[in-house]
Short mmCIF file of C-alpha atoms in Angstrom, two decimals:
data_model
loop_
_atom_site.label_atom_id
_atom_site.label_comp_id
_atom_site.label_asym_id
_atom_site.label_seq_id
_atom_site.Cartn_x
_atom_site.Cartn_y
_atom_site.Cartn_z
CA MET A 221 -45.83 -1.74 -42.54
CA PHE A 222 -43.41 -4.41 -41.43
CA ARG A 223 -40.54 -2.69 -43.25
CA HIS A 224 -41.29 0.61 -41.47
CA ALA A 225 -41.38 -1.14 -38.10
CA LEU A 226 -38.07 -2.92 -38.84
CA ARG A 227 -36.44 0.36 -39.91
CA ALA A 228 -37.59 2.05 -36.68
CA ALA A 229 -36.23 -0.83 -34.60
CA LEU A 230 -32.85 -0.65 -36.36
CA LEU A 231 -32.66 3.10 -35.85
CA ALA A 232 -33.52 2.73 -32.18
CA GLY A 233 -30.89 0.00 -31.81
CA GLY A 234 -28.25 2.21 -33.41
CA LEU A 235 -29.16 5.10 -31.13
CA PHE A 236 -28.85 2.97 -27.99
CA ALA A 237 -25.60 1.50 -29.25
CA GLY A 238 -24.19 5.00 -29.65
CA LEU A 239 -25.29 5.97 -26.17
CA ALA A 240 -24.00 2.79 -24.54
CA PRO A 241 -20.38 3.95 -24.16
CA ALA A 242 -21.44 7.17 -22.50
CA LEU A 243 -23.88 5.43 -20.18
CA ALA A 244 -21.38 2.69 -19.36
CA GLU A 245 -18.74 5.00 -18.04
CA GLY A 246 -20.61 7.14 -15.54
CA SER A 247 -19.30 10.41 -14.12
CA ARG A 248 -15.98 11.98 -15.07
CA LEU A 249 -14.18 14.27 -12.61
CA ALA A 250 -10.88 16.09 -13.06
CA LEU A 251 -8.63 18.12 -10.76
CA VAL A 252 -6.19 20.34 -12.67
CA ILE A 253 -3.36 22.05 -10.74
CA GLY A 254 -0.81 24.51 -12.10
CA GLN A 255 2.09 25.65 -9.88
CA SER A 256 3.94 28.60 -11.38
CA ALA A 257 4.40 31.36 -8.75
CA TYR A 258 7.08 29.75 -6.54
CA ARG A 259 8.19 32.19 -3.86
CA SER A 260 11.70 31.06 -2.89
CA VAL A 261 12.94 30.13 -6.40
CA THR A 262 12.47 31.36 -9.96
CA PRO A 263 8.82 31.06 -11.04
CA LEU A 264 7.87 28.64 -13.80
CA PRO A 265 6.09 30.27 -16.73
CA ASN A 266 4.39 27.28 -18.35
CA PRO A 267 2.52 25.33 -15.60
CA ALA A 268 -0.21 27.97 -15.39
CA ASN A 269 -0.67 27.84 -19.18
CA ASP A 270 -0.56 24.03 -19.16
CA ALA A 271 -3.27 23.84 -16.50
CA LYS A 272 -5.59 26.21 -18.39
CA ALA A 273 -5.19 24.32 -21.66
CA MET A 274 -5.75 20.93 -20.00
CA ALA A 275 -8.83 22.17 -18.15
CA LYS A 276 -10.33 23.37 -21.44
CA MET A 277 -9.60 20.07 -23.23
CA LEU A 278 -10.96 17.94 -20.37
CA GLY A 279 -14.12 20.05 -20.16
CA GLU A 280 -14.71 19.46 -23.86
CA ALA A 281 -14.20 15.73 -23.24
CA GLY A 282 -17.03 15.61 -20.71
CA PHE A 283 -15.13 16.04 -17.44
CA ASP A 284 -16.42 18.08 -14.52
CA VAL A 285 -13.21 20.06 -14.00
CA THR A 286 -11.93 21.68 -10.81
CA THR A 287 -8.99 24.03 -11.35
CA ALA A 288 -6.49 25.32 -8.78
CA ALA A 289 -3.32 27.33 -9.13
CA ASP A 290 -0.30 28.32 -7.00
CA LEU A 291 -1.29 26.26 -3.98
CA SER A 292 0.44 26.16 -0.62
CA GLN A 293 0.90 22.85 1.15
CA ARG A 294 -2.27 23.34 3.18
CA ASP A 295 -4.31 24.35 0.13
CA LEU A 296 -2.96 21.48 -1.95
CA ASN A 297 -3.93 18.94 0.70
CA LYS A 298 -7.36 20.54 0.97
CA GLU A 299 -7.96 20.41 -2.77
CA VAL A 300 -7.03 16.74 -2.89
CA GLY A 301 -9.33 15.95 0.04
CA ASP A 302 -12.24 17.88 -1.49
CA PHE A 303 -11.69 16.10 -4.80
CA ALA A 304 -11.85 12.71 -3.08
CA ALA A 305 -15.12 13.78 -1.45
CA LYS A 306 -16.56 14.63 -4.88
CA ILE A 307 -15.57 11.19 -6.17
CA ALA A 308 -17.28 9.54 -3.21
CA ALA A 309 -20.44 11.60 -3.84
CA LYS A 310 -20.56 10.61 -7.52
CA GLY A 311 -20.25 6.90 -6.80
CA PRO A 312 -18.01 3.98 -7.71
CA ASP A 313 -18.62 4.31 -11.46
CA THR A 314 -16.56 7.53 -11.61
CA VAL A 315 -13.44 8.16 -13.68
CA ALA A 316 -11.12 10.43 -11.65
CA LEU A 317 -8.28 12.34 -13.33
CA VAL A 318 -5.59 14.54 -11.75
CA PHE A 319 -3.28 16.73 -13.83
CA TYR A 320 -0.38 18.42 -12.04
CA ALA A 321 2.10 20.85 -13.59
CA GLY A 322 4.92 22.24 -11.47
CA HIS A 323 7.98 21.11 -9.56
CA GLY A 324 8.36 17.56 -8.27
CA LEU A 325 11.18 15.98 -6.26
CA GLN A 326 12.31 12.61 -4.98
CA ILE A 327 13.73 12.48 -1.47
CA ASP A 328 14.91 9.18 0.06
CA GLY A 329 13.13 7.25 -2.68
CA GLU A 330 9.79 9.05 -2.19
CA ASN A 331 8.17 11.41 -4.72
CA TYR A 332 6.82 14.79 -3.61
CA LEU A 333 4.68 17.44 -5.29
CA VAL A 334 6.09 20.85 -4.42
CA PRO A 335 3.77 23.65 -3.20
CA VAL A 336 4.66 27.24 -3.99
CA ASP A 337 5.46 28.14 -0.35
CA VAL A 338 8.31 25.67 0.25
CA ASP A 339 11.69 26.98 1.34
CA PRO A 340 13.86 23.98 2.27
CA ARG A 341 17.22 24.31 3.98
CA ARG A 342 17.87 20.57 4.07
CA GLU A 343 16.38 17.41 2.60
CA ALA A 344 14.47 16.68 5.78
CA ASP A 345 12.39 19.84 5.17
CA ILE A 346 10.76 18.48 2.02
CA PRO A 347 8.64 15.79 3.77
CA LEU A 348 7.46 18.51 6.17
CA GLN A 349 6.71 21.16 3.56
CA ALA A 350 5.65 19.23 0.43
CA VAL A 351 2.92 16.70 -0.44
CA ARG A 352 3.87 13.07 -0.88
CA LEU A 353 2.73 11.47 -4.15
CA ASN A 354 1.84 8.24 -2.34
CA ASP A 355 -0.48 10.23 -0.07
CA LEU A 356 -2.28 11.54 -3.14
CA LEU A 357 -2.57 8.01 -4.53
CA ASN A 358 -3.78 6.62 -1.21
CA THR A 359 -6.41 9.36 -0.92
CA LEU A 360 -7.78 8.56 -4.37
CA ASN A 361 -7.71 4.84 -3.62
CA SER A 362 -9.62 5.37 -0.38
CA VAL A 363 -12.86 6.07 -2.25
CA PRO A 364 -14.40 3.61 -4.75
CA SER A 365 -14.00 4.67 -8.37
CA ARG A 366 -13.88 3.07 -11.77
CA MET A 367 -10.38 4.27 -12.67
CA ARG A 368 -7.81 6.83 -11.58
CA ILE A 369 -5.61 8.72 -14.06
CA LEU A 370 -2.65 10.80 -12.83
CA LEU A 371 -0.76 12.97 -15.32
CA LEU A 372 2.37 14.58 -13.84
CA ASP A 373 4.26 17.27 -15.73
CA ALA A 374 6.44 17.54 -12.63
CA CYS A 375 9.87 16.15 -13.51
CA ARG A 376 11.63 19.47 -13.99
CA ASN A 377 15.06 20.20 -12.54
CA ASN A 378 15.56 20.61 -8.79
CA PRO A 379 15.63 24.40 -8.24
CA PHE A 380 16.55 24.37 -4.53
CA PRO A 381 20.31 24.83 -4.13
CA ALA A 382 20.38 23.61 -0.52
CA ILE A 383 19.30 20.10 -1.55
CA SER A 384 20.06 19.85 -5.26
CA GLN A 385 23.50 18.28 -4.74
CA ASN A 386 22.41 15.29 -2.66
CA ALA A 387 18.85 14.54 -3.80
CA GLY A 388 18.26 12.26 -6.77
CA ARG A 389 17.28 13.65 -10.14
CA GLY A 390 13.71 13.58 -11.42
CA LEU A 391 11.09 11.33 -9.87
CA ALA A 392 11.42 7.82 -8.52
CA LEU A 393 9.79 4.94 -10.34
CA VAL A 394 6.26 3.99 -9.23
CA ASP A 395 4.75 0.70 -10.36
CA THR A 396 0.96 0.97 -10.38
CA LYS A 397 0.64 -2.80 -10.76
CA THR A 398 1.60 -3.17 -7.08
CA GLY A 399 -1.31 -0.97 -5.97
CA ALA A 400 -5.03 -0.92 -6.55
CA PRO A 401 -6.09 -1.99 -10.07
CA GLY A 402 -7.58 0.62 -12.35
CA THR A 403 -4.76 3.21 -12.11
CA PHE A 404 -2.87 4.96 -14.92
CA LEU A 405 0.18 7.09 -14.07
CA SER A 406 2.16 9.17 -16.55
CA TYR A 407 5.40 11.15 -16.08
CA SER A 408 6.49 13.85 -18.48
CA THR A 409 9.86 12.07 -18.72
CA SER A 410 11.52 8.84 -17.60
CA PRO A 411 12.05 8.15 -13.87
CA GLY A 412 15.37 9.62 -12.77
CA ALA A 413 15.45 12.11 -15.67
CA GLU A 414 14.50 15.78 -15.91
CA ALA A 415 11.84 17.30 -18.16
CA GLU A 416 12.03 20.58 -20.03
CA ASP A 417 9.66 23.46 -19.42
CA GLY A 418 9.73 24.33 -23.13
CA THR A 419 10.10 27.55 -25.05
CA GLY A 420 6.50 27.88 -26.22
CA ALA A 421 3.28 28.59 -24.35
CA ASN A 422 3.13 24.98 -23.10
CA SER A 423 5.63 22.35 -22.12
CA PRO A 424 6.54 19.67 -24.71
CA TYR A 425 4.64 17.04 -22.69
CA THR A 426 1.41 19.03 -22.38
CA THR A 427 1.56 20.09 -26.03
CA ALA A 428 1.77 16.48 -27.20
CA LEU A 429 -0.89 15.34 -24.72
CA LEU A 430 -3.40 17.97 -25.84
CA GLN A 431 -3.03 16.85 -29.45
CA ALA A 432 -3.27 13.09 -28.79
CA ALA A 433 -6.17 13.31 -26.32
CA ARG A 434 -8.37 15.20 -28.77
CA GLU A 435 -8.30 12.45 -31.40
CA PRO A 436 -11.68 10.68 -31.35
CA GLY A 437 -11.75 7.00 -30.43
CA LEU A 438 -8.05 6.75 -29.47
CA PRO A 439 -7.47 4.44 -26.45
CA ILE A 440 -5.40 5.92 -23.64
CA GLU A 441 -2.42 3.59 -24.17
CA GLN A 442 -2.27 4.50 -27.85
CA ALA A 443 -2.59 8.18 -26.99
CA PHE A 444 0.44 8.07 -24.71
CA LYS A 445 2.46 6.13 -27.26
CA ARG A 446 1.98 9.12 -29.54
CA VAL A 447 2.91 11.44 -26.67
CA ARG A 448 6.20 9.57 -26.14
CA VAL A 449 7.12 9.72 -29.82
CA ALA A 450 6.20 13.41 -30.18
CA VAL A 451 8.13 14.55 -27.10
CA ASN A 452 11.16 12.45 -28.02
CA LYS A 453 11.24 14.04 -31.45
CA VAL A 454 10.77 17.64 -30.38
CA THR A 455 13.46 17.37 -27.69
CA GLU A 456 15.83 15.42 -30.00
CA GLY A 457 15.84 12.44 -27.65
CA ARG A 458 16.56 14.36 -24.46
CA GLN A 459 13.12 13.67 -22.99
CA THR A 460 10.91 10.58 -23.28
CA PRO A 461 7.66 10.38 -21.27
CA TRP A 462 6.96 7.26 -19.24
CA ASP A 463 3.79 5.64 -17.92
CA SER A 464 2.63 2.72 -15.80
CA SER A 465 -0.82 1.17 -16.06
CA SER A 466 -2.94 -1.24 -14.07
CA LEU A 467 -6.14 -0.44 -15.98
CA THR A 468 -8.61 -3.27 -16.36
CA GLU A 469 -10.89 -1.36 -18.75
CA ASP A 470 -10.31 0.69 -21.85
CA PHE A 471 -10.56 4.49 -21.76
CA ARG A 472 -10.76 7.20 -24.42
CA PHE A 473 -10.61 10.92 -23.77
CA VAL A 474 -12.99 11.50 -26.70
CA GLY A 475 -15.38 8.87 -28.04
CA ALA A 476 -15.45 7.83 -31.68
CA THR A 477 -18.84 9.48 -32.40
CA ASP A 478 -19.48 11.89 -29.53
CA ALA A 479 -16.90 14.39 -28.30
CA GLY A 480 -18.58 14.50 -24.91
CA ALA A 481 -18.37 10.76 -24.21
CA ALA A 482 -15.57 8.22 -24.10
CA ASN A 483 -15.73 4.50 -24.74
CA ALA A 484 -15.13 2.46 -21.62
CA GLY A 485 -15.11 -1.29 -21.96
CA PRO A 486 -12.97 -4.37 -21.40
CA ARG A 487 -9.33 -3.60 -22.03
CA PRO A 488 -7.95 -5.70 -24.90
CA ALA A 489 -5.14 -8.04 -23.93
CA VAL A 490 -1.75 -7.07 -25.36
CA ALA A 491 0.80 -9.85 -25.87
CA LYS A 492 4.24 -9.03 -24.49
CA ARG A 493 7.05 -9.70 -26.96
CA SER A 494 10.44 -11.09 -26.00
CA VAL A 495 13.80 -9.56 -26.93
CA ASP A 496 14.30 -12.08 -29.74
CA GLU A 497 10.87 -11.31 -31.17
CA TRP A 498 11.69 -7.61 -31.11
CA LYS A 499 14.98 -8.26 -32.87
CA ARG A 500 13.23 -10.09 -35.68
CA SER A 501 10.67 -7.26 -35.92
CA LEU A 502 13.28 -4.46 -36.03
CA GLU A 503 15.95 -6.11 -38.14
CA GLY A 504 16.40 -4.45 -41.52
CA LYS A 505 14.46 -1.29 -40.69
CA PRO A 506 16.06 2.17 -40.95
CA ILE A 507 17.37 3.37 -37.59
CA GLU A 508 14.95 6.32 -37.47
CA ALA A 509 11.92 4.10 -38.03
CA ALA A 510 13.15 1.49 -35.54
CA ASN A 511 13.76 4.19 -32.92
CA GLU A 512 10.24 5.54 -33.35
CA ILE A 513 8.82 2.03 -32.88
CA ILE A 514 10.65 1.32 -29.63
CA VAL A 515 9.95 4.78 -28.19
CA GLY A 516 6.25 4.32 -28.90
CA ASP A 517 6.28 0.89 -27.25
CA GLY A 518 8.35 1.96 -24.23
CA SER A 519 9.17 -1.58 -23.04
CA VAL A 520 12.53 -2.77 -21.76
CA GLU A 521 12.53 -5.67 -24.23
CA ALA A 522 12.13 -3.31 -27.19
CA TYR A 523 15.05 -1.13 -26.03
CA GLU A 524 17.27 -4.15 -25.40
CA ALA A 525 16.65 -5.40 -28.92
CA PHE A 526 17.32 -1.96 -30.38
CA VAL A 527 20.66 -1.41 -28.62
CA ALA A 528 21.76 -4.88 -29.74
CA LEU A 529 21.06 -4.01 -33.41
CA TYR A 530 21.78 -0.27 -33.67
CA THR A 531 24.73 1.69 -32.31
CA ALA A 532 24.92 4.73 -34.59
CA PRO A 533 24.40 8.15 -32.95
CA PRO A 534 22.26 9.83 -31.94
CA TYR A 535 19.62 7.09 -31.57
CA GLY A 536 21.91 4.27 -30.47
CA PRO A 537 23.53 6.12 -27.52
CA GLN A 538 20.19 7.64 -26.52
CA ALA A 539 18.52 4.23 -26.37
CA ARG A 540 21.45 2.84 -24.35
CA GLU A 541 21.19 5.77 -21.92
CA TRP A 542 17.43 5.24 -21.53
CA LEU A 543 17.93 1.54 -20.84
CA ASP A 544 20.70 2.10 -18.29
CA LEU A 545 18.66 4.76 -16.50
CA HIS A 546 15.56 2.57 -16.40
CA ASN A 547 17.50 -0.40 -15.00
CA ARG A 548 19.09 1.81 -12.35
CA MET A 549 15.77 3.29 -11.27
CA ALA A 550 14.19 -0.18 -11.15
CA ALA A 551 17.06 -1.38 -8.93
CA TRP A 552 16.65 1.71 -6.74
CA ASN A 553 12.91 1.12 -6.42
CA GLU A 554 13.58 -2.46 -5.33
CA ALA A 555 16.15 -1.34 -2.75
CA VAL A 556 13.76 1.23 -1.29
CA LEU A 557 10.92 -1.29 -1.06
CA ILE A 558 13.15 -3.80 0.77
CA ASN A 559 14.65 -0.99 2.91
CA THR A 560 17.56 -2.85 4.51
CA VAL A 561 21.27 -2.21 4.76
CA ALA A 562 21.88 -5.15 2.44
CA SER A 563 19.47 -3.84 -0.22
CA TYR A 564 21.06 -0.38 -0.32
CA GLN A 565 24.56 -1.85 -0.25
CA GLY A 566 23.63 -4.09 -3.16
CA PHE A 567 22.49 -1.03 -5.10
CA LEU A 568 25.79 0.74 -4.35
CA ASP A 569 27.74 -2.29 -5.52
CA ARG A 570 25.96 -2.14 -8.89
CA TYR A 571 25.87 1.65 -9.24
CA PRO A 572 28.63 3.14 -7.07
CA ASN A 573 28.74 6.59 -8.69
CA SER A 574 25.15 7.56 -9.52
CA ASP A 575 23.18 10.59 -8.40
CA LEU A 576 21.50 8.32 -5.85
CA THR A 577 24.76 7.31 -4.15
CA PRO A 578 24.55 9.99 -1.39
CA THR A 579 20.96 9.00 -0.63
CA ALA A 580 21.81 5.29 -0.45
CA ARG A 581 24.69 5.93 1.97
CA LYS A 582 22.53 8.17 4.12
CA LEU A 583 19.80 5.53 4.35
CA ILE A 584 22.39 2.88 5.29
CA GLU A 585 23.62 5.04 8.17
CA ARG A 586 20.05 5.71 9.25
CA LEU A 587 19.28 2.00 9.39
CA ARG A 588 22.48 1.20 11.29
CA ASN A 589 21.72 3.83 13.90
CA ARG A 590 18.12 2.79 14.28
CA PRO A 591 17.35 1.40 17.76
CA VAL A 592 16.75 -2.31 17.87
CA VAL A 593 13.36 -3.23 19.27
CA THR A 594 13.49 -6.57 21.10
CA PRO A 595 10.29 -8.57 20.72
CA VAL A 596 8.59 -9.82 23.87
CA VAL A 597 7.08 -13.29 23.85
CA ALA A 598 4.18 -13.45 26.29
CA ALA A 599 3.82 -17.23 26.28
CA ALA A 600 5.21 -20.21 24.42
CA ASN A 601 3.08 -21.56 21.64
CA ALA A 602 2.60 -25.28 22.01
CA ALA A 603 1.90 -25.64 18.29
CA ILE A 604 5.42 -24.50 17.35
CA PRO A 605 8.08 -27.23 17.50
CA ALA A 606 10.76 -26.63 20.09
CA ALA A 607 13.54 -26.81 17.50
CA SER A 608 12.12 -23.93 15.42
CA ALA A 609 10.87 -21.72 18.25
CA ALA A 610 13.24 -19.01 19.41
CA PRO A 611 13.72 -18.71 23.18
CA PRO A 612 11.46 -16.05 24.66
CA VAL A 613 12.98 -12.77 25.71
CA VAL A 614 11.73 -11.66 29.12
CA PRO A 615 11.91 -7.90 29.76
CA ALA A 616 13.32 -6.49 32.97
CA VAL A 617 9.89 -5.49 34.24
CA ALA A 618 8.59 -9.04 33.89
CA ALA A 619 11.66 -10.45 35.67
CA ALA A 620 10.78 -8.48 38.82
CA GLY A 621 7.78 -10.72 39.36
CA PRO A 622 4.20 -10.84 38.14
CA THR A 623 1.61 -8.71 39.79
CA CYS A 624 -1.29 -11.06 39.10
CA PRO A 625 -1.50 -14.35 41.11
CA CYS A 626 -2.96 -16.13 38.10
CA SER A 627 0.15 -15.43 36.05
CA GLN A 628 2.62 -16.82 38.62
CA THR A 629 4.85 -19.67 37.52
CA PRO A 630 3.82 -22.95 39.19
CA PRO A 631 6.36 -24.52 41.58
CA PRO A 632 8.49 -27.38 40.33
CA ALA A 633 7.04 -30.86 40.51
CA ARG A 634 7.55 -32.67 43.76
CA LYS A 635 7.37 -36.29 44.61
CA LEU A 636 3.85 -37.02 45.75
CA GLU A 637 3.13 -39.16 48.76
CA LYS A 638 -0.13 -40.81 49.54
CA ARG A 639 -1.62 -39.74 52.84
CA VAL A 640 -4.65 -41.28 54.46
CA GLU A 641 -6.35 -39.78 57.44
CA GLU A 642 -7.90 -42.54 59.56
CA LYS A 643 -10.78 -42.01 61.90
CA PRO A 644 -10.99 -43.94 65.16
CA ALA A 645 -13.11 -47.04 64.81
CA ARG A 646 -16.34 -47.20 66.71
CA LYS A 647 -18.56 -50.04 67.70
CA ARG A 648 -21.58 -50.91 65.59
CA ASP A 649 -24.00 -50.67 68.50
CA GLU A 650 -22.89 -47.19 69.45
CA ASP A 651 -24.85 -44.18 68.38
CA PRO A 652 -23.18 -42.00 65.74
CA PRO A 653 -21.56 -38.89 67.12
CA LYS A 654 -23.63 -35.75 67.02
CA ARG A 655 -22.35 -32.76 65.07
CA ALA A 656 -22.87 -29.35 66.53
CA GLY A 657 -25.23 -27.07 64.68
CA ARG A 658 -26.74 -29.79 62.50
CA PRO A 659 -30.36 -30.91 63.27
CA PRO A 660 -31.13 -34.59 62.88
CA ARG A 661 -32.88 -35.60 59.72
CA ARG A 662 -35.91 -37.89 59.79
CA ASP A 663 -36.47 -40.93 57.68
CA PRO A 664 -39.74 -40.44 55.78
CA GLY A 665 -40.69 -44.07 56.50
CA ASP A 666 -40.98 -43.84 60.29
CA ASP A 667 -40.42 -41.59 63.26
CA VAL A 668 -37.01 -42.98 64.07
CA VAL A 669 -34.42 -40.25 64.25
CA VAL A 670 -31.58 -41.02 61.84
CA TYR A 671 -28.31 -39.20 61.95
CA ALA A 672 -26.07 -38.63 58.94
CA PRO A 673 -23.19 -41.11 58.80
CA PRO A 674 -19.70 -39.80 59.17
CA PRO A 675 -17.80 -39.02 55.96
CA PRO A 676 -15.39 -41.66 54.65
CA PRO A 677 -11.67 -41.24 55.23
CA ARG A 678 -10.31 -38.42 53.02
CA VAL A 679 -7.44 -39.37 50.73
CA TYR A 680 -5.32 -36.68 49.16
CA TYR A 681 -1.84 -36.34 47.76
CA GLY A 682 1.03 -33.94 48.23
CA PRO A 683 1.40 -31.22 50.82
CA PRO A 684 -1.59 -29.96 52.77
CA VAL A 685 -4.05 -28.44 50.38
CA ARG A 686 -5.17 -24.93 51.28
CA VAL A 687 -7.83 -24.57 48.58
CA ALA A 688 -10.63 -27.09 48.28
CA PRO A 689 -11.33 -28.52 44.80
CA PRO A 690 -14.65 -27.61 43.18
CA VAL A 691 -16.58 -30.76 44.09
CA SER A 692 -20.10 -31.26 45.40
CA ILE A 693 -20.38 -32.20 49.04
CA GLY A 694 -23.27 -32.55 51.44
CA ILE A 695 -23.83 -29.78 53.93
CA GLY A 696 -26.87 -29.71 56.14
CA GLY A 697 -29.68 -31.53 54.46
CA GLY A 698 -28.70 -30.85 50.84
CA TYR A 699 -25.87 -30.62 48.29
CA GLY A 700 -23.98 -27.62 46.98
CA ARG A 701 -20.73 -26.63 45.19
CA VAL A 702 -17.88 -25.33 47.29
CA PRO A 703 -16.51 -22.04 45.96
CA GLN A 704 -13.10 -22.16 44.29
CA ASN A 705 -11.34 -20.31 47.13
CA TYR A 706 -13.34 -21.82 50.00
CA PRO A 707 -10.86 -22.66 52.81
CA ALA A 708 -10.33 -26.37 53.39
CA ARG A 709 -10.68 -27.75 56.90
CA ARG A 710 -9.25 -30.89 58.21
CA GLY A 711 -11.60 -33.48 59.57
CA TYR A 712 -14.81 -33.68 57.55
CA GLY A 713 -13.49 -32.32 54.25
CA TYR A 714 -15.29 -28.97 53.89
#
């Protein structure tokens, strides 16, 4: 009997353990967009196929998938807004995924997803006609969710002849570690490079992603390592996907035991290796095997170690080109974030003849022609030392004179003189003078009429005071407070 009960308990424990990953993750939502039917340029054949294949795979992996194709700017913004509303309705335990296939551009250091109805005549038209990638990220970050995954097969060549000569190639680098934690971003190729649409039914990036994502129990970082290696091989080194992660939990497209659930749990810590450690790890390996290792890792340290050890073509020059491109795009990202004449000039000093040179020069001219806004200091801060405080700048309107009496500048200090107003002395046996309008007060002890004594001599300093201070004085038979602006009278002090 005991053995049967123990067996039942073990079976129940195993069942709950298998369900735990699925219950731990919560809802899974996906928005899949394919942009093929561009109106002003040659249509792209594969994005529509890529979107259909990704929607099918994500549905099998337990995602509630929303698909959209050939969207205008207005429709693209609407789909993103509706998707954010779905995430908010599902709750903060939701995994949100966006897959986009189509054209993407970088203009002035910003990345844009290109709707099918764009027809730019100049670079300034793209911000007006396209959808900024940062706006998409900000919209997803505006609603609580467990993690956000963005997969962009959008680094194809710039097809618009009016802007293709001056705009930078590919997409600009985006570091997810500087934003909200829990974000994973993947490009179909390196920042600053161009991806291929492919000759088959799907692009090289989507083909590799579909294969890696379907493997049960494979964490997302391991999946995209396989994607990098597969795309690099099939394109003979011309294209290497890139990703940036700020995930704090692990994620699997397909769980180890259940194809409809993925394991979500604490993300294992991965130790970062130095260049010297990578050199010791790669030394003595065949160049093909070493190249596959560094492409799968995708770190700058791994590439630096590889180019120091291997120079034979084609892998040596390809690794050197990847490293130079990555360093240039990192320097460009830093210059754009600082956004000063000095930052762009520093970029030009390091890379004077890159595809980003026209953009850097244009941004320098824009900053130099920007109107200077002079700050206005309303009042000096007494807590700031005089040596470190800059002199306040008074605008022309303020120099004309304040309109409020309370804000007027007090007059300069004057030498004060003591003035005493003396009253004529009177004899002790004389009756006190009577004051008009004031009835005599009676002493409660007898019926003798007693008059109020005269006020003492008033002492004040400086010029004649026109406003009485807020002090209590006796008027009539009682005491009261004189209003702040009560007019002062000479004589009795009220």
